[in-house]
Short mmCIF file of C-alpha atoms in Angstrom, two decimals:
data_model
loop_
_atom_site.label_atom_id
_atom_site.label_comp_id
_atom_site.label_asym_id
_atom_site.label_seq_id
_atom_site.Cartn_x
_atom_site.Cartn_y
_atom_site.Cartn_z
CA UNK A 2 -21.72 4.97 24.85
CA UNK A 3 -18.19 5.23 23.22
CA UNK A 4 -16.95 2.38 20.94
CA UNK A 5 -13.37 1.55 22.01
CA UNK A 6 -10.86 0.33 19.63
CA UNK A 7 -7.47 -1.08 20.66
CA UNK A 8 -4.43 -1.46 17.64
CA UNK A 9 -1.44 -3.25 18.65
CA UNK A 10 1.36 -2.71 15.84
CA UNK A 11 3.94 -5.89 14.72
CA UNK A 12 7.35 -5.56 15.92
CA UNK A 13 8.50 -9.39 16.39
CA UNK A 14 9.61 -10.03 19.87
CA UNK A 15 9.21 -5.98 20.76
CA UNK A 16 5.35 -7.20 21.00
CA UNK A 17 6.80 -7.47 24.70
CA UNK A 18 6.05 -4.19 24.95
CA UNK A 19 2.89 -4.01 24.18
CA UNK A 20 1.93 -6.90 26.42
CA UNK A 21 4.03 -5.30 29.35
CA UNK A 22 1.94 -2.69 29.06
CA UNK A 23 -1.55 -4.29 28.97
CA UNK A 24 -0.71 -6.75 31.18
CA UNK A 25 0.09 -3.29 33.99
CA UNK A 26 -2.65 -1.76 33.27
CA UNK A 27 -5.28 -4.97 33.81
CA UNK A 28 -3.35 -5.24 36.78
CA UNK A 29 -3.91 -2.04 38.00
CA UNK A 30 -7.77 -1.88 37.18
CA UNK A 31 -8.69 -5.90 38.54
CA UNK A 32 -10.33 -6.82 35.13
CA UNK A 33 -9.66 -8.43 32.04
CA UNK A 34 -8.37 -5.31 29.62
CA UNK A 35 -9.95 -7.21 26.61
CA UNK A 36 -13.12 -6.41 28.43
CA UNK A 37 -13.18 -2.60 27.42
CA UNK A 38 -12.70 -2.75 23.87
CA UNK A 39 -15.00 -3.07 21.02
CA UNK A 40 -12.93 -4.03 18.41
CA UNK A 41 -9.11 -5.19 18.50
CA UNK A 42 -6.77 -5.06 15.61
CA UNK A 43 -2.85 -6.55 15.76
CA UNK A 44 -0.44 -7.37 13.26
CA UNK A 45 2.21 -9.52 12.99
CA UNK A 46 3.57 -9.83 16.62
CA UNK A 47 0.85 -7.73 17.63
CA UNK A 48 -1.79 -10.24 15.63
CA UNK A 49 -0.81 -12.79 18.31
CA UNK A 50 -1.58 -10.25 21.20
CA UNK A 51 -5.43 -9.78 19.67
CA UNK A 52 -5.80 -13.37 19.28
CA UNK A 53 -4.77 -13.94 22.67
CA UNK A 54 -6.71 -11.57 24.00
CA UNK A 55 -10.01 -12.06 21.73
CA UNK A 56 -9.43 -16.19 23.00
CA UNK A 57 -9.51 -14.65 26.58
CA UNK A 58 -5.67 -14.76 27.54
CA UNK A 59 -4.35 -12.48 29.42
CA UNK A 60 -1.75 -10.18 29.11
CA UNK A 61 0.29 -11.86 31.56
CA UNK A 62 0.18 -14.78 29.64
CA UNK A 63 1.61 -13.23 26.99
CA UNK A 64 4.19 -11.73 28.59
CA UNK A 65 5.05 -15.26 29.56
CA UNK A 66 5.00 -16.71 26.03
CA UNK A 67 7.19 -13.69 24.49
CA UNK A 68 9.67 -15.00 27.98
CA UNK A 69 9.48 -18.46 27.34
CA UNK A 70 9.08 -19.10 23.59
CA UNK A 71 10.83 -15.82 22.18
CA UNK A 72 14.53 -17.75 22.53
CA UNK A 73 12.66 -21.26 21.30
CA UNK A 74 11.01 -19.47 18.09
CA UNK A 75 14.55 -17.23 17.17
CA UNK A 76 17.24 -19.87 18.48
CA UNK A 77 19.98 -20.67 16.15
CA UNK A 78 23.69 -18.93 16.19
CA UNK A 79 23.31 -15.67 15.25
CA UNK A 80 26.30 -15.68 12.56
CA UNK A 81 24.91 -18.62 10.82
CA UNK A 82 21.66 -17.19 10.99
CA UNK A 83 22.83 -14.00 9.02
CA UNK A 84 24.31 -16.09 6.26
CA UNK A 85 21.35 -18.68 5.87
CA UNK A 86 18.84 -15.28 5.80
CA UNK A 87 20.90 -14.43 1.76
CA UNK A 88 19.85 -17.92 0.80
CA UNK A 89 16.33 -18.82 2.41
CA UNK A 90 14.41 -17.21 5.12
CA UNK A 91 16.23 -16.53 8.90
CA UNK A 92 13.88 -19.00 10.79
CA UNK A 93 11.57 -21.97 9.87
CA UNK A 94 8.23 -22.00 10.62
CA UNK A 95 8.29 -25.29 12.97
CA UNK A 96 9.08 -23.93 16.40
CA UNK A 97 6.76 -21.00 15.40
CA UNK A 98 4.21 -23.29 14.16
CA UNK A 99 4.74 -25.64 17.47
CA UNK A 100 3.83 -23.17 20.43
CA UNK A 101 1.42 -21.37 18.69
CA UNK A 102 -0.52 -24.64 19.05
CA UNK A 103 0.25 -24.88 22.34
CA UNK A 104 -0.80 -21.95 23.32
CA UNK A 105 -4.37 -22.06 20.93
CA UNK A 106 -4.76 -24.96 20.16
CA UNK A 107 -7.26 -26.18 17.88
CA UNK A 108 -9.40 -23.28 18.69
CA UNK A 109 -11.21 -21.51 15.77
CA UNK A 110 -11.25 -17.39 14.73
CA UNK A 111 -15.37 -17.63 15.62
CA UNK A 112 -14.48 -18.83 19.12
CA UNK A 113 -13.14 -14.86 20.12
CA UNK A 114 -15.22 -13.12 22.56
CA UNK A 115 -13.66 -9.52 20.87
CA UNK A 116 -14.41 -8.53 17.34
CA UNK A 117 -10.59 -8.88 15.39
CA UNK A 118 -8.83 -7.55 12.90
CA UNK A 119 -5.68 -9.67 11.10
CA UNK A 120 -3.92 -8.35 8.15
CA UNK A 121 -1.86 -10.17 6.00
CA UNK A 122 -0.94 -9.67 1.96
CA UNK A 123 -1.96 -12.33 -0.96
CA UNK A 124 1.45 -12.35 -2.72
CA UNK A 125 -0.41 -14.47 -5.75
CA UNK A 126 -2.64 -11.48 -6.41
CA UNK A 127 -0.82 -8.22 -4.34
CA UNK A 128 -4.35 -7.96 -2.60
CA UNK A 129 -4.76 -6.96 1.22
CA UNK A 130 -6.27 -10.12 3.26
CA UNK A 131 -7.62 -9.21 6.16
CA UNK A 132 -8.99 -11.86 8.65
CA UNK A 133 -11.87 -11.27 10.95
CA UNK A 134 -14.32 -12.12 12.75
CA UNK A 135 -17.71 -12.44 12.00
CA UNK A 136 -19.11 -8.93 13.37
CA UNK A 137 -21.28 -7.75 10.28
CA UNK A 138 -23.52 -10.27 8.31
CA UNK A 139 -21.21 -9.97 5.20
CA UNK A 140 -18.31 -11.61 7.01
CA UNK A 141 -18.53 -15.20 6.83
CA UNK A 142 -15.14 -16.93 5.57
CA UNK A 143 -13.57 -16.67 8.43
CA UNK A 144 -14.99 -18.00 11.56
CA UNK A 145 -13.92 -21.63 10.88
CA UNK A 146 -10.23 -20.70 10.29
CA UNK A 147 -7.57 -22.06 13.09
CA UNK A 148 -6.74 -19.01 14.77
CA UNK A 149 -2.90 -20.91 14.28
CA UNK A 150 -3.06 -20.57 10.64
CA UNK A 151 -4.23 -16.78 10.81
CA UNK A 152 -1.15 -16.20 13.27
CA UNK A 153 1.31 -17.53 11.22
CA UNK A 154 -0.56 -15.96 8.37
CA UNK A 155 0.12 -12.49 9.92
CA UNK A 156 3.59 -13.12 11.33
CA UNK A 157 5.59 -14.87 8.23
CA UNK A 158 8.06 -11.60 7.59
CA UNK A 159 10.08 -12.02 4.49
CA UNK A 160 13.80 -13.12 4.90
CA UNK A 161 12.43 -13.61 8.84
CA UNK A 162 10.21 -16.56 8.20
CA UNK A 163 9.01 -18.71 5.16
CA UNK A 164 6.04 -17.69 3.32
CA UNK A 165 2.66 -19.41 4.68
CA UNK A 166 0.37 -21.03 2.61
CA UNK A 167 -2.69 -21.34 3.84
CA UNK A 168 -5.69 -24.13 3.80
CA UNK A 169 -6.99 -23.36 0.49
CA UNK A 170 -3.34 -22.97 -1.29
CA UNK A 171 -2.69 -19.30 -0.69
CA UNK A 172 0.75 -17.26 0.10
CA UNK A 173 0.69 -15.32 2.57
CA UNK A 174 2.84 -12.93 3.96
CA UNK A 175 3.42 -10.52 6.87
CA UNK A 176 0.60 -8.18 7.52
CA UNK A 177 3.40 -5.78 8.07
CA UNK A 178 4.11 -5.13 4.54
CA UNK A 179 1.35 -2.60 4.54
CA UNK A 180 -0.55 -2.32 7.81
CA UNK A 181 2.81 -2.54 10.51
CA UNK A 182 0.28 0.13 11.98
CA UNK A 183 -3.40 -1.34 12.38
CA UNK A 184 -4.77 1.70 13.64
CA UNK A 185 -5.81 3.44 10.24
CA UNK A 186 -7.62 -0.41 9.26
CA UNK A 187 -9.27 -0.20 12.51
CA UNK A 188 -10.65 2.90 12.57
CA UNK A 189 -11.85 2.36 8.92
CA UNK A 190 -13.91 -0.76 9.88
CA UNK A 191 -15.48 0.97 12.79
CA UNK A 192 -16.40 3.73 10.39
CA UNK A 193 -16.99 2.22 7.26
CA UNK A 194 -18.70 -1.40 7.79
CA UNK A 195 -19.68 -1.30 11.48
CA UNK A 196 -21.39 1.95 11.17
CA UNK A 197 -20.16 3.14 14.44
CA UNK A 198 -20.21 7.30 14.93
CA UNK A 199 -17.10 8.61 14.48
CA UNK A 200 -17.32 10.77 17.45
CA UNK A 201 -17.93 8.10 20.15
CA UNK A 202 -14.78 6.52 19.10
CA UNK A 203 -11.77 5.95 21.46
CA UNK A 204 -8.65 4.58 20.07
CA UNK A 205 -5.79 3.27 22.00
CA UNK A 206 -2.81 2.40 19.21
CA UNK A 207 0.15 0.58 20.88
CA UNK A 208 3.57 0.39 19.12
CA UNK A 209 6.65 -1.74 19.69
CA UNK A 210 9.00 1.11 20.04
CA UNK A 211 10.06 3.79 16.92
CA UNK A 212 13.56 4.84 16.46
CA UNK A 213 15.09 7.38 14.57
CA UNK A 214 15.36 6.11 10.48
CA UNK A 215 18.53 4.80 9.71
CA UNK A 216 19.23 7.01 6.78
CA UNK A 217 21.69 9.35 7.92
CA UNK A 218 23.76 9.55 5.04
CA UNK A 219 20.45 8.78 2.72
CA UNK A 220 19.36 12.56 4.12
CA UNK A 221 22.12 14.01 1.88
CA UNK A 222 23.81 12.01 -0.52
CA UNK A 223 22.14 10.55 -3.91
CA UNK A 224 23.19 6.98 -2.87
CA UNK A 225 22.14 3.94 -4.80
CA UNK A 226 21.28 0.44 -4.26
CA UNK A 227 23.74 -0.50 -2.37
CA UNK A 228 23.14 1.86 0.49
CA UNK A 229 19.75 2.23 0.47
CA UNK A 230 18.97 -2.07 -0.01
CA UNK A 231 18.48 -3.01 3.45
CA UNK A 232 17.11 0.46 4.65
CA UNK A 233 14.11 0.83 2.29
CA UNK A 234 11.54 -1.42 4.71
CA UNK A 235 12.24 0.52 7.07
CA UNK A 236 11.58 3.70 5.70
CA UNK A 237 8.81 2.13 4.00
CA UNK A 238 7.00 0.54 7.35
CA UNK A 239 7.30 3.76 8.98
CA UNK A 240 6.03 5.89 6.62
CA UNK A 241 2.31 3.53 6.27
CA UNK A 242 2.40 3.97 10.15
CA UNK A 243 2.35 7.23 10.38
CA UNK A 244 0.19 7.68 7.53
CA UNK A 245 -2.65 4.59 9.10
CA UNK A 246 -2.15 7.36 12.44
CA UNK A 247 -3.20 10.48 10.55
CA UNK A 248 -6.21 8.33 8.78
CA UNK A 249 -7.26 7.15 12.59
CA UNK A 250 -6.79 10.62 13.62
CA UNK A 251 -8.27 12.72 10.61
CA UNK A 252 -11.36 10.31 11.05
CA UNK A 253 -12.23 9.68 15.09
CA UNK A 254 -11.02 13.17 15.78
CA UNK A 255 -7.04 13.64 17.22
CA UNK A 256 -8.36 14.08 20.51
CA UNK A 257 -9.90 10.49 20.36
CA UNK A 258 -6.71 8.89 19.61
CA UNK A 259 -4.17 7.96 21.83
CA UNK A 260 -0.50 6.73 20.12
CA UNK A 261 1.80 5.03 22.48
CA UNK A 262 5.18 4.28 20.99
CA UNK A 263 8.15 5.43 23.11
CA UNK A 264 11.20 6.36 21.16
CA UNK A 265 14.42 4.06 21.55
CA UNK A 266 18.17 4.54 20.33
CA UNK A 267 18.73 3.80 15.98
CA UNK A 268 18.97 -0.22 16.30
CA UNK A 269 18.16 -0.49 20.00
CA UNK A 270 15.71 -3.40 19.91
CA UNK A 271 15.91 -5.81 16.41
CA UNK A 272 13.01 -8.08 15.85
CA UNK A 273 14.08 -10.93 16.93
CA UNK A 274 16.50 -9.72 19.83
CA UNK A 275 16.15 -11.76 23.04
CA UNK A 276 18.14 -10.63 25.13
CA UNK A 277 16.36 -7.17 24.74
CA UNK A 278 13.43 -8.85 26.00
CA UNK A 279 13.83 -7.61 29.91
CA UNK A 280 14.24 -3.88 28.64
CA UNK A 281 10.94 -4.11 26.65
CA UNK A 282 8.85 -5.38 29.44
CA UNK A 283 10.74 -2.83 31.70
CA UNK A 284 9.26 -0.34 29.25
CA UNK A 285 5.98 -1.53 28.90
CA UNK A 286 5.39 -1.58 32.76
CA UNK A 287 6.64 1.99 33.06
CA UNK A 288 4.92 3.74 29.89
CA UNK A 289 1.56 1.89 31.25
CA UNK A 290 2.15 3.27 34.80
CA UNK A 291 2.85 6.91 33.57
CA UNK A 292 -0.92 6.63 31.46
CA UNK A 293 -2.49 5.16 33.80
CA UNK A 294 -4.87 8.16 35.22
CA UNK A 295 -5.85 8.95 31.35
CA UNK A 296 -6.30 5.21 30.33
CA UNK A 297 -8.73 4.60 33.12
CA UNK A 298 -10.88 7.47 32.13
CA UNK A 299 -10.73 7.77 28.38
CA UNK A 300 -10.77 3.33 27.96
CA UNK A 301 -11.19 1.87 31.54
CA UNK A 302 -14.34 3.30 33.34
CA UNK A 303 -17.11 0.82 32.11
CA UNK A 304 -16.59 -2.48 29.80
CA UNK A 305 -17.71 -2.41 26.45
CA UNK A 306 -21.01 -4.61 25.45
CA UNK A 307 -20.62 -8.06 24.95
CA UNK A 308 -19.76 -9.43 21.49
CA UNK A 309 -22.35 -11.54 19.54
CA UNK A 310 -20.79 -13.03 16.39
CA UNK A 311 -23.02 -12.92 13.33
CA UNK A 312 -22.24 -16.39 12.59
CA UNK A 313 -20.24 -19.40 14.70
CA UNK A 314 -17.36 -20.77 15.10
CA UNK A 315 -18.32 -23.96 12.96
CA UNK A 316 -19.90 -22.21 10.39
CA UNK A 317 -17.34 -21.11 8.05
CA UNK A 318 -17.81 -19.86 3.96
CA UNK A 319 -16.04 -18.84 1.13
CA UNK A 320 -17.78 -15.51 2.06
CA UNK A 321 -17.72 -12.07 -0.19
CA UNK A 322 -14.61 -9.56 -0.47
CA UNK A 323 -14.82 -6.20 -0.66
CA UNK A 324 -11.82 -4.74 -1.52
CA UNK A 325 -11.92 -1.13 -0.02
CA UNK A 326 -11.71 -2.71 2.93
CA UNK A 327 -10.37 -6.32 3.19
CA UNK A 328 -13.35 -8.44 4.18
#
């Protein structure tokens, strides 16, 4: 039986797409999508997807919270915003903070009925954290950690949002400042501590949307600082995306993987753009529609097996690390 994966990328409020698009497919097939996949990994925006779906939300829920919390989480006039985000960071965490607990709750990482993935980056020691769920004996930290905490531990963007520190005095940052693209982690834990064959994997990536680099003069001219300052994240994000999609690919097979990321215009959809967030869910309907007959037959025919977590919800450690791979 094939092991499924499903990595959704971060993209702030363009995470609309990606729940668009699962919430038309689970519509179209009468099940819960969450269901049909062995393993989830998200980042960022795309963190808050897994953990919805791994705490048995559906898309369509989702879809609702990107409608009705994207303008509480990025209010604020957009001028003054701009000028705060030289000083301190664009956005505080409060409104963040506040309907991510409504929406989870109190509810722990051990309580999801999907094996996760969560990056995020230690800025005390530069080292890759990577929170998950107890699927192999060796992972026991972090079942008893708020599945809040590990949201805004994946989603706190610099300039965007203010560093989060977590329960045991940690910064954290934005799992986006080296896996923006899960899909190369994912495929690596499937491989490398699950022990799964690498040629009964499927792998469904979902991104927010790519668009062209904005480097146009950069493509020509030796340009300095000044120029390439706000453009080097970019280039930067998008070139560990394409490189954790080659990894995925190189090691299920290219066949096995399927990358969905429709292109849109240089600057089309910003992270935290609400008004874009009608487009997005336009697109997310219509890409989903126009996969449909390959979904159902490469991800959708049977569910996957039920997850049993190693160790419960309650029962959180300090746990062991292993580098190579985040644990």
């Amino acid at each position: 039986m094939p092991r499924r994966i499903l990595a959704i990328d971060g993209g702030g409020l363009k995470g609309m797409f990606a729940a668009n698009f699962l919430a038309t497919v689970e519509d179209a097939i009468g099940s819960p999508v969450a269901d049909y996949f062995d393993l989830i990994a998200g980042t960022s925006s795309g963190g808050i997807i897994a953990l919805g779906l791994g705490l048995g939300h559906s898309p369509a829920e989702l879809v609702a919270f990107y409608e009705r919390e994207g303008p509480v989480i990025f209010a604020g006039n957009p001028i003054v915003r701009s000028l705060r985000r030289f000083l301190v960071s664009k956005y505080s965490h409060q409104p963040l903070r506040t309907v991510l607990t409504r929406i989870f709750g109190d509810r722990r990482l051990g309580e999801s009925r999907r094996r996760l993935l969560i990056p995020s980056l230690n800025l005390a020691t530069g080292l890759i954290r990577v929170y998950k769920t107890a699927h192999h004996p060796q992972l026991e930290r972090d079942s008893a950690e708020k599945v809040v905490d590990v949201a805004l531990a994946t989603v706190s963007a610099p300039t965007y949002f203010p560093i989060f520190t977590s329960r045991q005095g940690t910064p954290l940052v934005d799992g986006s400042m080296w896996a923006k693209n899960p899909v190369g982690m994912a495929v690596i834990e499937a491989v490398g501590v699950l022990g799964w064959p690498r040629d009964q994997l499927k792998v469904l990536s979902l991104g927010c949307t790519t668009a062209p680099l904005p480097v146009r003069w950069g493509r020509r001219l030796a340009l300095g600082t000044g120029y390439w300052g706000n453009r080097i994240a970019d280039v930067f994000m998008e070139a560990q995306s394409s490189s954790a999609l080659v990894t995925a690919q190189v090691l299920a097979g290219y066949d096995n993987v399927l990358r969905v990321d429709p292109t849109a215009g240089e600057r089309e959809f910003e992270l935290d753009a609400v008004g874009k967030l009608p487009k997005l869910r336009d697109m997310g309907e219509a890409e989903a529609k126009r996969l449909l007959p390959l979904l159902k037959h490469a991800f959708f025919d049977a569910p996957a097996e039920p997850f049993t977590p190693c160790r419960p919800a309650e029962d959180g450690g300090e746990g062991i690390v292993t580098r190579l791979v985040g644990t």
